[in-house]
PDB file of C-alpha atoms in Angstrom:
ATOM      1  CA  ALA Q   1      -4.136  -5.184  18.134  1.00 69.00           C
ATOM      2  CA  ALA Q   2      -6.106  -2.223  16.725  1.00 81.00           C
ATOM      3  CA  GLY Q   3      -5.999  -1.664  13.039  1.00 93.00           C
ATOM      4  CA  VAL Q   4      -6.801   1.002  10.624  1.00 96.00           C
ATOM      5  CA  ILE Q   5     -10.560   1.556  10.292  1.00 96.00           C
ATOM      6  CA  GLN Q   6     -12.153   2.938   7.196  1.00 97.00           C
ATOM      7  CA  SER Q   7     -15.735   3.748   6.461  1.00 97.00           C
ATOM      8  CA  PRO Q   8     -17.823   3.104   4.601  1.00 97.00           C
ATOM      9  CA  ARG Q   9     -16.572  -0.169   3.290  1.00 96.00           C
ATOM     10  CA  HIS Q  10     -18.660   0.071   0.109  1.00 97.00           C
ATOM     11  CA  LEU Q  11     -20.125   3.107  -1.568  1.00 97.00           C
ATOM     12  CA  ILE Q  12     -22.196   3.493  -4.720  1.00 98.00           C
ATOM     13  CA  LYS Q  13     -22.591   7.048  -6.276  1.00 98.00           C
ATOM     14  CA  GLU Q  14     -23.654   8.525  -9.494  1.00 97.00           C
ATOM     15  CA  LYS Q  15     -21.656  10.701 -11.800  1.00 97.00           C
ATOM     16  CA  ARG Q  16     -21.174  14.324 -10.544  1.00 97.00           C
ATOM     17  CA  GLU Q  17     -22.102  13.297  -6.936  1.00 97.00           C
ATOM     18  CA  THR Q  18     -19.841  13.788  -4.097  1.00 98.00           C
ATOM     19  CA  ALA Q  19     -18.412  11.247  -1.539  1.00 98.00           C
ATOM     20  CA  THR Q  20     -16.610  11.409   1.707  1.00 98.00           C
ATOM     21  CA  LEU Q  21     -14.425   8.609   2.823  1.00 98.00           C
ATOM     22  CA  LYS Q  22     -13.224   8.274   6.414  1.00 98.00           C
ATOM     23  CA  CYS Q  23     -10.101   6.872   7.983  1.00 98.00           C
ATOM     24  CA  TYR Q  24      -9.315   6.195  11.593  1.00 97.00           C
ATOM     25  CA  PRO Q  25      -5.575   5.442  12.076  1.00 96.00           C
ATOM     26  CA  ILE Q  26      -4.102   3.040  14.481  1.00 95.00           C
ATOM     27  CA  PRO Q  27      -3.855   4.713  18.015  1.00 93.00           C
ATOM     28  CA  ARG Q  28      -0.772   6.868  18.390  1.00 91.00           C
ATOM     29  CA  HIS Q  29       0.005   6.844  14.687  1.00 93.00           C
ATOM     30  CA  ASP Q  30       0.532  10.422  13.619  1.00 91.00           C
ATOM     31  CA  THR Q  31       0.723   9.985   9.848  1.00 93.00           C
ATOM     32  CA  VAL Q  32      -2.119   9.116   7.415  1.00 95.00           C
ATOM     33  CA  TYR Q  33      -1.728   8.186   3.708  1.00 95.00           C
ATOM     34  CA  TRP Q  34      -4.435   7.812   1.033  1.00 97.00           C
ATOM     35  CA  TYR Q  35      -4.077   5.487  -1.912  1.00 96.00           C
ATOM     36  CA  GLN Q  36      -6.252   4.675  -4.871  1.00 96.00           C
ATOM     37  CA  GLN Q  37      -6.167   1.183  -6.475  1.00 95.00           C
ATOM     38  CA  GLY Q  38      -7.996   0.610  -9.741  1.00 93.00           C
ATOM     39  CA  PRO Q  39      -8.777  -2.915 -10.962  1.00 89.00           C
ATOM     40  CA  GLY Q  40      -5.653  -4.847 -11.562  1.00 87.00           C
ATOM     41  CA  GLN Q  41      -3.479  -1.878 -10.677  1.00 91.00           C
ATOM     42  CA  ASP Q  42      -0.975  -1.131  -7.900  1.00 91.00           C
ATOM     43  CA  PRO Q  43      -1.993   1.388  -5.192  1.00 93.00           C
ATOM     44  CA  GLN Q  44      -1.286   4.986  -6.259  1.00 94.00           C
ATOM     45  CA  PHE Q  45      -0.417   7.480  -3.641  1.00 93.00           C
ATOM     46  CA  LEU Q  46      -2.875  10.392  -3.332  1.00 96.00           C
ATOM     47  CA  ILE Q  47      -1.976  12.458  -0.332  1.00 95.00           C
ATOM     48  CA  SER Q  48      -0.520  12.296   3.188  1.00 94.00           C
ATOM     49  CA  PHE Q  49      -0.871  14.039   6.444  1.00 94.00           C
ATOM     50  CA  TYR Q  50       1.542  14.380   9.394  1.00 91.00           C
ATOM     51  CA  GLU Q  51       0.318  15.868  12.593  1.00 91.00           C
ATOM     52  CA  LYS Q  52      -2.768  17.293  10.865  1.00 90.00           C
ATOM     53  CA  MET Q  53      -0.708  19.101   8.145  1.00 93.00           C
ATOM     54  CA  GLN Q  54      -0.446  17.983   4.577  1.00 91.00           C
ATOM     55  CA  SER Q  55       2.900  16.385   4.211  1.00 89.00           C
ATOM     56  CA  ASP Q  56       2.986  15.226   0.587  1.00 89.00           C
ATOM     57  CA  LYS Q  57       0.765  15.092  -2.390  1.00 91.00           C
ATOM     58  CA  GLY Q  58       0.687  12.624  -5.228  1.00 90.00           C
ATOM     59  CA  SER Q  59      -1.557  11.994  -8.211  1.00 87.00           C
ATOM     60  CA  ILE Q  60      -4.702  13.482  -6.471  1.00 93.00           C
ATOM     61  CA  PRO Q  61      -7.210  15.201  -8.804  1.00 94.00           C
ATOM     62  CA  ASP Q  62      -8.162  18.831  -8.007  1.00 95.00           C
ATOM     63  CA  ARG Q  63     -11.688  17.530  -7.469  1.00 97.00           C
ATOM     64  CA  PHE Q  64     -10.526  15.719  -4.357  1.00 97.00           C
ATOM     65  CA  SER Q  65      -9.419  17.203  -1.119  1.00 96.00           C
ATOM     66  CA  ALA Q  66      -8.562  15.716   2.198  1.00 97.00           C
ATOM     67  CA  GLN Q  67      -7.691  16.745   5.733  1.00 96.00           C
ATOM     68  CA  GLN Q  68      -6.618  15.335   9.090  1.00 96.00           C
ATOM     69  CA  PHE Q  69      -8.531  16.317  12.138  1.00 95.00           C
ATOM     70  CA  SER Q  70      -7.412  16.962  15.774  1.00 94.00           C
ATOM     71  CA  ASP Q  71      -8.154  13.310  16.688  1.00 93.00           C
ATOM     72  CA  TYR Q  72      -5.936  12.248  13.760  1.00 94.00           C
ATOM     73  CA  HIS Q  73      -8.782  10.761  11.773  1.00 95.00           C
ATOM     74  CA  SER Q  74      -8.731  11.812   8.167  1.00 97.00           C
ATOM     75  CA  GLU Q  75     -11.384  12.418   5.473  1.00 98.00           C
ATOM     76  CA  LEU Q  76     -11.124  12.221   1.700  1.00 98.00           C
ATOM     77  CA  ASN Q  77     -13.677  14.340  -0.021  1.00 98.00           C
ATOM     78  CA  MET Q  78     -14.406  13.672  -3.589  1.00 98.00           C
ATOM     79  CA  SER Q  79     -16.562  15.964  -5.766  1.00 97.00           C
ATOM     80  CA  SER Q  80     -17.884  15.798  -9.346  1.00 97.00           C
ATOM     81  CA  LEU Q  81     -17.417  12.086  -9.445  1.00 98.00           C
ATOM     82  CA  GLU Q  82     -16.480  10.445 -12.661  1.00 97.00           C
ATOM     83  CA  LEU Q  83     -16.814   6.902 -13.801  1.00 97.00           C
ATOM     84  CA  GLY Q  84     -12.918   6.520 -13.626  1.00 96.00           C
ATOM     85  CA  ASP Q  85     -13.025   7.310  -9.930  1.00 97.00           C
ATOM     86  CA  SER Q  86     -14.376   3.800  -9.341  1.00 97.00           C
ATOM     87  CA  ALA Q  87     -11.702   2.024  -7.406  1.00 97.00           C
ATOM     88  CA  LEU Q  88     -10.520   0.810  -4.004  1.00 97.00           C
ATOM     89  CA  TYR Q  89      -9.448   3.592  -1.737  1.00 97.00           C
ATOM     90  CA  PHE Q  90      -7.068   2.671   0.957  1.00 97.00           C
ATOM     91  CA  CYS Q  91      -5.925   4.572   4.007  1.00 97.00           C
ATOM     92  CA  ALA Q  92      -2.697   3.621   5.736  1.00 96.00           C
ATOM     93  CA  SER Q  93      -1.246   4.965   8.952  1.00 95.00           C
ATOM     94  CA  SER Q  94       2.198   4.954  10.617  1.00 93.00           C
ATOM     95  CA  THR Q  95       4.338   6.693  13.129  1.00 90.00           C
ATOM     96  CA  THR Q  96       7.042   8.755  11.708  1.00 74.00           C
ATOM     97  CA  GLN Q  97       9.653   6.706   9.880  1.00 71.00           C
ATOM     98  CA  GLU Q  98       7.850   3.439  10.496  1.00 85.00           C
ATOM     99  CA  THR Q  99       5.889   0.899   8.481  1.00 91.00           C
ATOM    100  CA  GLN Q 100       2.615   1.832   6.891  1.00 94.00           C
ATOM    101  CA  TYR Q 101      -0.274  -0.289   7.852  1.00 95.00           C
ATOM    102  CA  PHE Q 102      -3.248  -0.449   5.516  1.00 95.00           C
ATOM    103  CA  GLY Q 103      -6.964  -0.307   6.376  1.00 96.00           C
ATOM    104  CA  PRO Q 104      -9.522  -2.631   4.697  1.00 95.00           C
ATOM    105  CA  GLY Q 105     -10.306  -0.097   2.014  1.00 96.00           C
ATOM    106  CA  THR Q 106     -13.457   1.558   0.717  1.00 97.00           C
ATOM    107  CA  ARG Q 107     -14.804   0.210  -2.535  1.00 97.00           C
ATOM    108  CA  LEU Q 108     -16.312   3.108  -4.529  1.00 97.00           C
ATOM    109  CA  LEU Q 109     -18.438   2.457  -7.540  1.00 97.00           C
ATOM    110  CA  VAL Q 110     -19.521   5.386  -9.707  1.00 97.00           C
ATOM    111  CA  LEU Q 111     -22.450   4.718 -11.920  1.00 96.00           C
TER     112      LEU Q 111
ATOM    113  CA  GLY W   1      10.560   9.376  -9.885  1.00 56.00           C
ATOM    114  CA  GLN W   2      10.398   5.680  -9.235  1.00 71.00           C
ATOM    115  CA  ASN W   3      10.684   2.705 -11.574  1.00 91.00           C
ATOM    116  CA  ILE W   4       9.867  -0.603  -9.882  1.00 95.00           C
ATOM    117  CA  ASP W   5       9.837  -3.844 -11.852  1.00 96.00           C
ATOM    118  CA  GLN W   6       8.706  -7.223 -10.724  1.00 97.00           C
ATOM    119  CA  PRO W   7       7.381 -10.339 -12.615  1.00 97.00           C
ATOM    120  CA  THR W   8       3.723 -10.324 -13.349  1.00 96.00           C
ATOM    121  CA  GLU W   9       2.920 -13.937 -12.479  1.00 97.00           C
ATOM    122  CA  MET W  10       4.589 -16.904 -10.811  1.00 97.00           C
ATOM    123  CA  THR W  11       3.215 -20.554 -10.262  1.00 97.00           C
ATOM    124  CA  ALA W  12       4.505 -22.948  -7.676  1.00 96.00           C
ATOM    125  CA  THR W  13       3.532 -26.171  -6.010  1.00 97.00           C
ATOM    126  CA  GLU W  14       2.448 -26.509  -2.423  1.00 97.00           C
ATOM    127  CA  GLY W  15       5.473 -27.022  -0.124  1.00 97.00           C
ATOM    128  CA  ALA W  16       7.933 -25.515  -2.638  1.00 97.00           C
ATOM    129  CA  ILE W  17       9.941 -22.342  -2.536  1.00 97.00           C
ATOM    130  CA  VAL W  18       9.352 -19.272  -4.683  1.00 97.00           C
ATOM    131  CA  GLN W  19      11.537 -16.229  -5.142  1.00 98.00           C
ATOM    132  CA  ILE W  20      10.021 -12.958  -6.284  1.00 98.00           C
ATOM    133  CA  ASN W  21      12.547 -10.436  -7.642  1.00 98.00           C
ATOM    134  CA  CYS W  22      12.170  -6.738  -7.585  1.00 98.00           C
ATOM    135  CA  THR W  23      14.383  -4.124  -9.234  1.00 97.00           C
ATOM    136  CA  TYR W  24      14.146  -0.467  -8.713  1.00 96.00           C
ATOM    137  CA  GLN W  25      15.529   2.798  -9.942  1.00 94.00           C
ATOM    138  CA  THR W  26      14.612   5.644  -7.729  1.00 86.00           C
ATOM    139  CA  SER W  27      15.442   9.298  -7.106  1.00 84.00           C
ATOM    140  CA  GLY W  28      15.813   8.602  -3.346  1.00 87.00           C
ATOM    141  CA  PHE W  29      15.731   5.577  -1.192  1.00 92.00           C
ATOM    142  CA  ASN W  30      14.516   5.149   2.411  1.00 91.00           C
ATOM    143  CA  GLY W  31      13.683   1.485   2.611  1.00 94.00           C
ATOM    144  CA  LEU W  32      12.019  -1.317   0.706  1.00 96.00           C
ATOM    145  CA  PHE W  33       8.889  -2.972   1.725  1.00 96.00           C
ATOM    146  CA  TRP W  34       7.020  -6.182   0.651  1.00 97.00           C
ATOM    147  CA  TYR W  35       3.264  -6.432   1.043  1.00 97.00           C
ATOM    148  CA  GLN W  36       0.900  -9.280   0.461  1.00 97.00           C
ATOM    149  CA  GLN W  37      -2.505  -8.569  -1.073  1.00 96.00           C
ATOM    150  CA  HIS W  38      -5.377 -10.925  -1.585  1.00 95.00           C
ATOM    151  CA  ALA W  39      -7.919  -9.810  -4.164  1.00 90.00           C
ATOM    152  CA  GLY W  40     -10.133  -7.010  -2.932  1.00 88.00           C
ATOM    153  CA  GLU W  41      -8.414  -6.749   0.414  1.00 91.00           C
ATOM    154  CA  ALA W  42      -5.840  -4.429   1.928  1.00 92.00           C
ATOM    155  CA  PRO W  43      -2.180  -4.882   1.415  1.00 94.00           C
ATOM    156  CA  THR W  44      -0.652  -6.617   4.547  1.00 95.00           C
ATOM    157  CA  PHE W  45       2.866  -5.771   5.584  1.00 95.00           C
ATOM    158  CA  LEU W  46       5.340  -8.637   5.256  1.00 96.00           C
ATOM    159  CA  SER W  47       8.840  -7.286   5.539  1.00 95.00           C
ATOM    160  CA  TYR W  48      11.114  -4.287   5.456  1.00 94.00           C
ATOM    161  CA  ASN W  49      14.785  -3.791   4.389  1.00 95.00           C
ATOM    162  CA  VAL W  50      16.682  -0.632   4.660  1.00 93.00           C
ATOM    163  CA  LEU W  51      20.176  -2.000   4.966  1.00 95.00           C
ATOM    164  CA  ASP W  52      21.833  -4.550   2.623  1.00 97.00           C
ATOM    165  CA  GLY W  53      21.310  -8.263   3.509  1.00 97.00           C
ATOM    166  CA  LEU W  54      18.705 -10.783   4.414  1.00 96.00           C
ATOM    167  CA  GLU W  55      15.802 -10.364   6.835  1.00 94.00           C
ATOM    168  CA  GLU W  56      14.020 -13.557   7.889  1.00 93.00           C
ATOM    169  CA  LYS W  57      10.533 -13.817   9.358  1.00 89.00           C
ATOM    170  CA  GLY W  58       9.350 -17.297   9.549  1.00 93.00           C
ATOM    171  CA  ARG W  59       8.499 -18.707   6.126  1.00 96.00           C
ATOM    172  CA  PHE W  60       9.169 -15.406   4.494  1.00 96.00           C
ATOM    173  CA  SER W  61      12.594 -13.743   3.932  1.00 97.00           C
ATOM    174  CA  SER W  62      13.490 -10.638   2.073  1.00 98.00           C
ATOM    175  CA  PHE W  63      16.915  -9.513   0.746  1.00 98.00           C
ATOM    176  CA  LEU W  64      18.208  -6.208  -0.319  1.00 98.00           C
ATOM    177  CA  SER W  65      21.134  -4.899  -2.310  1.00 97.00           C
ATOM    178  CA  ARG W  66      21.093  -1.109  -2.491  1.00 96.00           C
ATOM    179  CA  SER W  67      24.021  -0.876  -4.898  1.00 95.00           C
ATOM    180  CA  LYS W  68      22.193  -3.124  -7.324  1.00 96.00           C
ATOM    181  CA  GLY W  69      18.731  -1.736  -6.833  1.00 96.00           C
ATOM    182  CA  TYR W  70      17.607  -5.269  -6.200  1.00 97.00           C
ATOM    183  CA  SER W  71      15.391  -7.045  -3.666  1.00 98.00           C
ATOM    184  CA  TYR W  72      13.759 -10.430  -3.489  1.00 98.00           C
ATOM    185  CA  LEU W  73      11.014 -11.970  -1.334  1.00 98.00           C
ATOM    186  CA  LEU W  74      11.454 -15.593  -0.601  1.00 98.00           C
ATOM    187  CA  LEU W  75       8.425 -17.688   0.284  1.00 97.00           C
ATOM    188  CA  LYS W  76       9.200 -21.184   1.717  1.00 97.00           C
ATOM    189  CA  GLU W  77       7.035 -24.186   2.448  1.00 97.00           C
ATOM    190  CA  LEU W  78       4.375 -22.649   0.251  1.00 97.00           C
ATOM    191  CA  GLN W  79       0.733 -23.072   1.365  1.00 97.00           C
ATOM    192  CA  MET W  80      -2.492 -22.651  -0.633  1.00 97.00           C
ATOM    193  CA  LYS W  81      -3.216 -19.529   1.371  1.00 96.00           C
ATOM    194  CA  ASP W  82      -0.036 -17.893   0.053  1.00 97.00           C
ATOM    195  CA  SER W  83      -1.763 -17.488  -3.337  1.00 98.00           C
ATOM    196  CA  ALA W  84      -1.972 -13.671  -3.551  1.00 97.00           C
ATOM    197  CA  SER W  85      -0.428 -10.595  -5.158  1.00 97.00           C
ATOM    198  CA  TYR W  86       2.987  -9.651  -3.628  1.00 98.00           C
ATOM    199  CA  LEU W  87       3.782  -5.951  -3.982  1.00 97.00           C
ATOM    200  CA  CYS W  88       7.357  -4.460  -3.789  1.00 97.00           C
ATOM    201  CA  ALA W  89       7.237  -0.925  -2.576  1.00 96.00           C
ATOM    202  CA  VAL W  90      10.099   1.623  -2.295  1.00 95.00           C
ATOM    203  CA  ARG W  91       9.914   4.389   0.293  1.00 92.00           C
ATOM    204  CA  ALA W  92      11.236   7.796  -0.630  1.00 88.00           C
ATOM    205  CA  PRO W  93      13.049  10.058   1.836  1.00 86.00           C
ATOM    206  CA  ASN W  94       9.783  11.881   2.343  1.00 82.00           C
ATOM    207  CA  TYR W  95       8.189   8.503   3.417  1.00 84.00           C
ATOM    208  CA  LYS W  96       5.987   8.178   0.395  1.00 86.00           C
ATOM    209  CA  LEU W  97       5.592   4.627  -0.895  1.00 90.00           C
ATOM    210  CA  SER W  98       5.742   3.802  -4.541  1.00 92.00           C
ATOM    211  CA  PHE W  99       4.484   0.340  -5.454  1.00 94.00           C
ATOM    212  CA  GLY W 100       5.395  -2.116  -8.223  1.00 94.00           C
ATOM    213  CA  ALA W 101       2.671  -3.580 -10.241  1.00 93.00           C
ATOM    214  CA  GLY W 102       2.644  -6.725  -8.115  1.00 95.00           C
ATOM    215  CA  THR W 103       3.422 -10.321  -8.709  1.00 97.00           C
ATOM    216  CA  THR W 104       0.512 -12.767  -8.652  1.00 97.00           C
ATOM    217  CA  VAL W 105       1.610 -16.042  -7.074  1.00 98.00           C
ATOM    218  CA  THR W 106      -0.480 -19.081  -7.623  1.00 97.00           C
ATOM    219  CA  VAL W 107       0.102 -22.139  -5.413  1.00 97.00           C
ATOM    220  CA  ARG W 108      -1.064 -25.453  -6.829  1.00 96.00           C
ATOM    221  CA  ALA W 109      -1.758 -28.620  -4.893  1.00 93.00           C
TER     222      ALA W 109
END
């Protein structure tokens, strides 16, 4: 069965640079969620989209923005990167009211 | 907000049974999920409870008591590959998931 696809899988950036993470949900899933997971931490909800509209917002810094496109893929844009942004970034997708399935994650390292 | 508690670590022997408890205090409840996560990998869905009672899926079972704010994940016939972190997650009415800190299970031969 098709799963959530994320790209890139690994990303190295320097402080103050920008990064764009992409997420392709499972086909026919209309909701996308973004999570940040620091080392030894549980996933923290950042933001979600339903039918291309932002549906909820969590602990997402103002330096980050995201959107969902007409083909339901989503992009997380991160600017003015800081060392503390180094983490695993997961995207999950679901149909409304159903289970969230997670992608493999993007490991971001900010130097 | 959400307050979700689960033990930090548990150790068990191959072939044994382990029960991971999760207690929660939430401002809204729309289901409880258990995920398995191996280090550096994505959380993998294991089970979902929205009504009280036991849900069984092969070697894994999950129980929920909404009145007590309590759930457990039962892992039977433990295998070495079950060594992982197990995350309890509560879904709010707006479908947002809040995770516990995870329980690291170590299976020994």
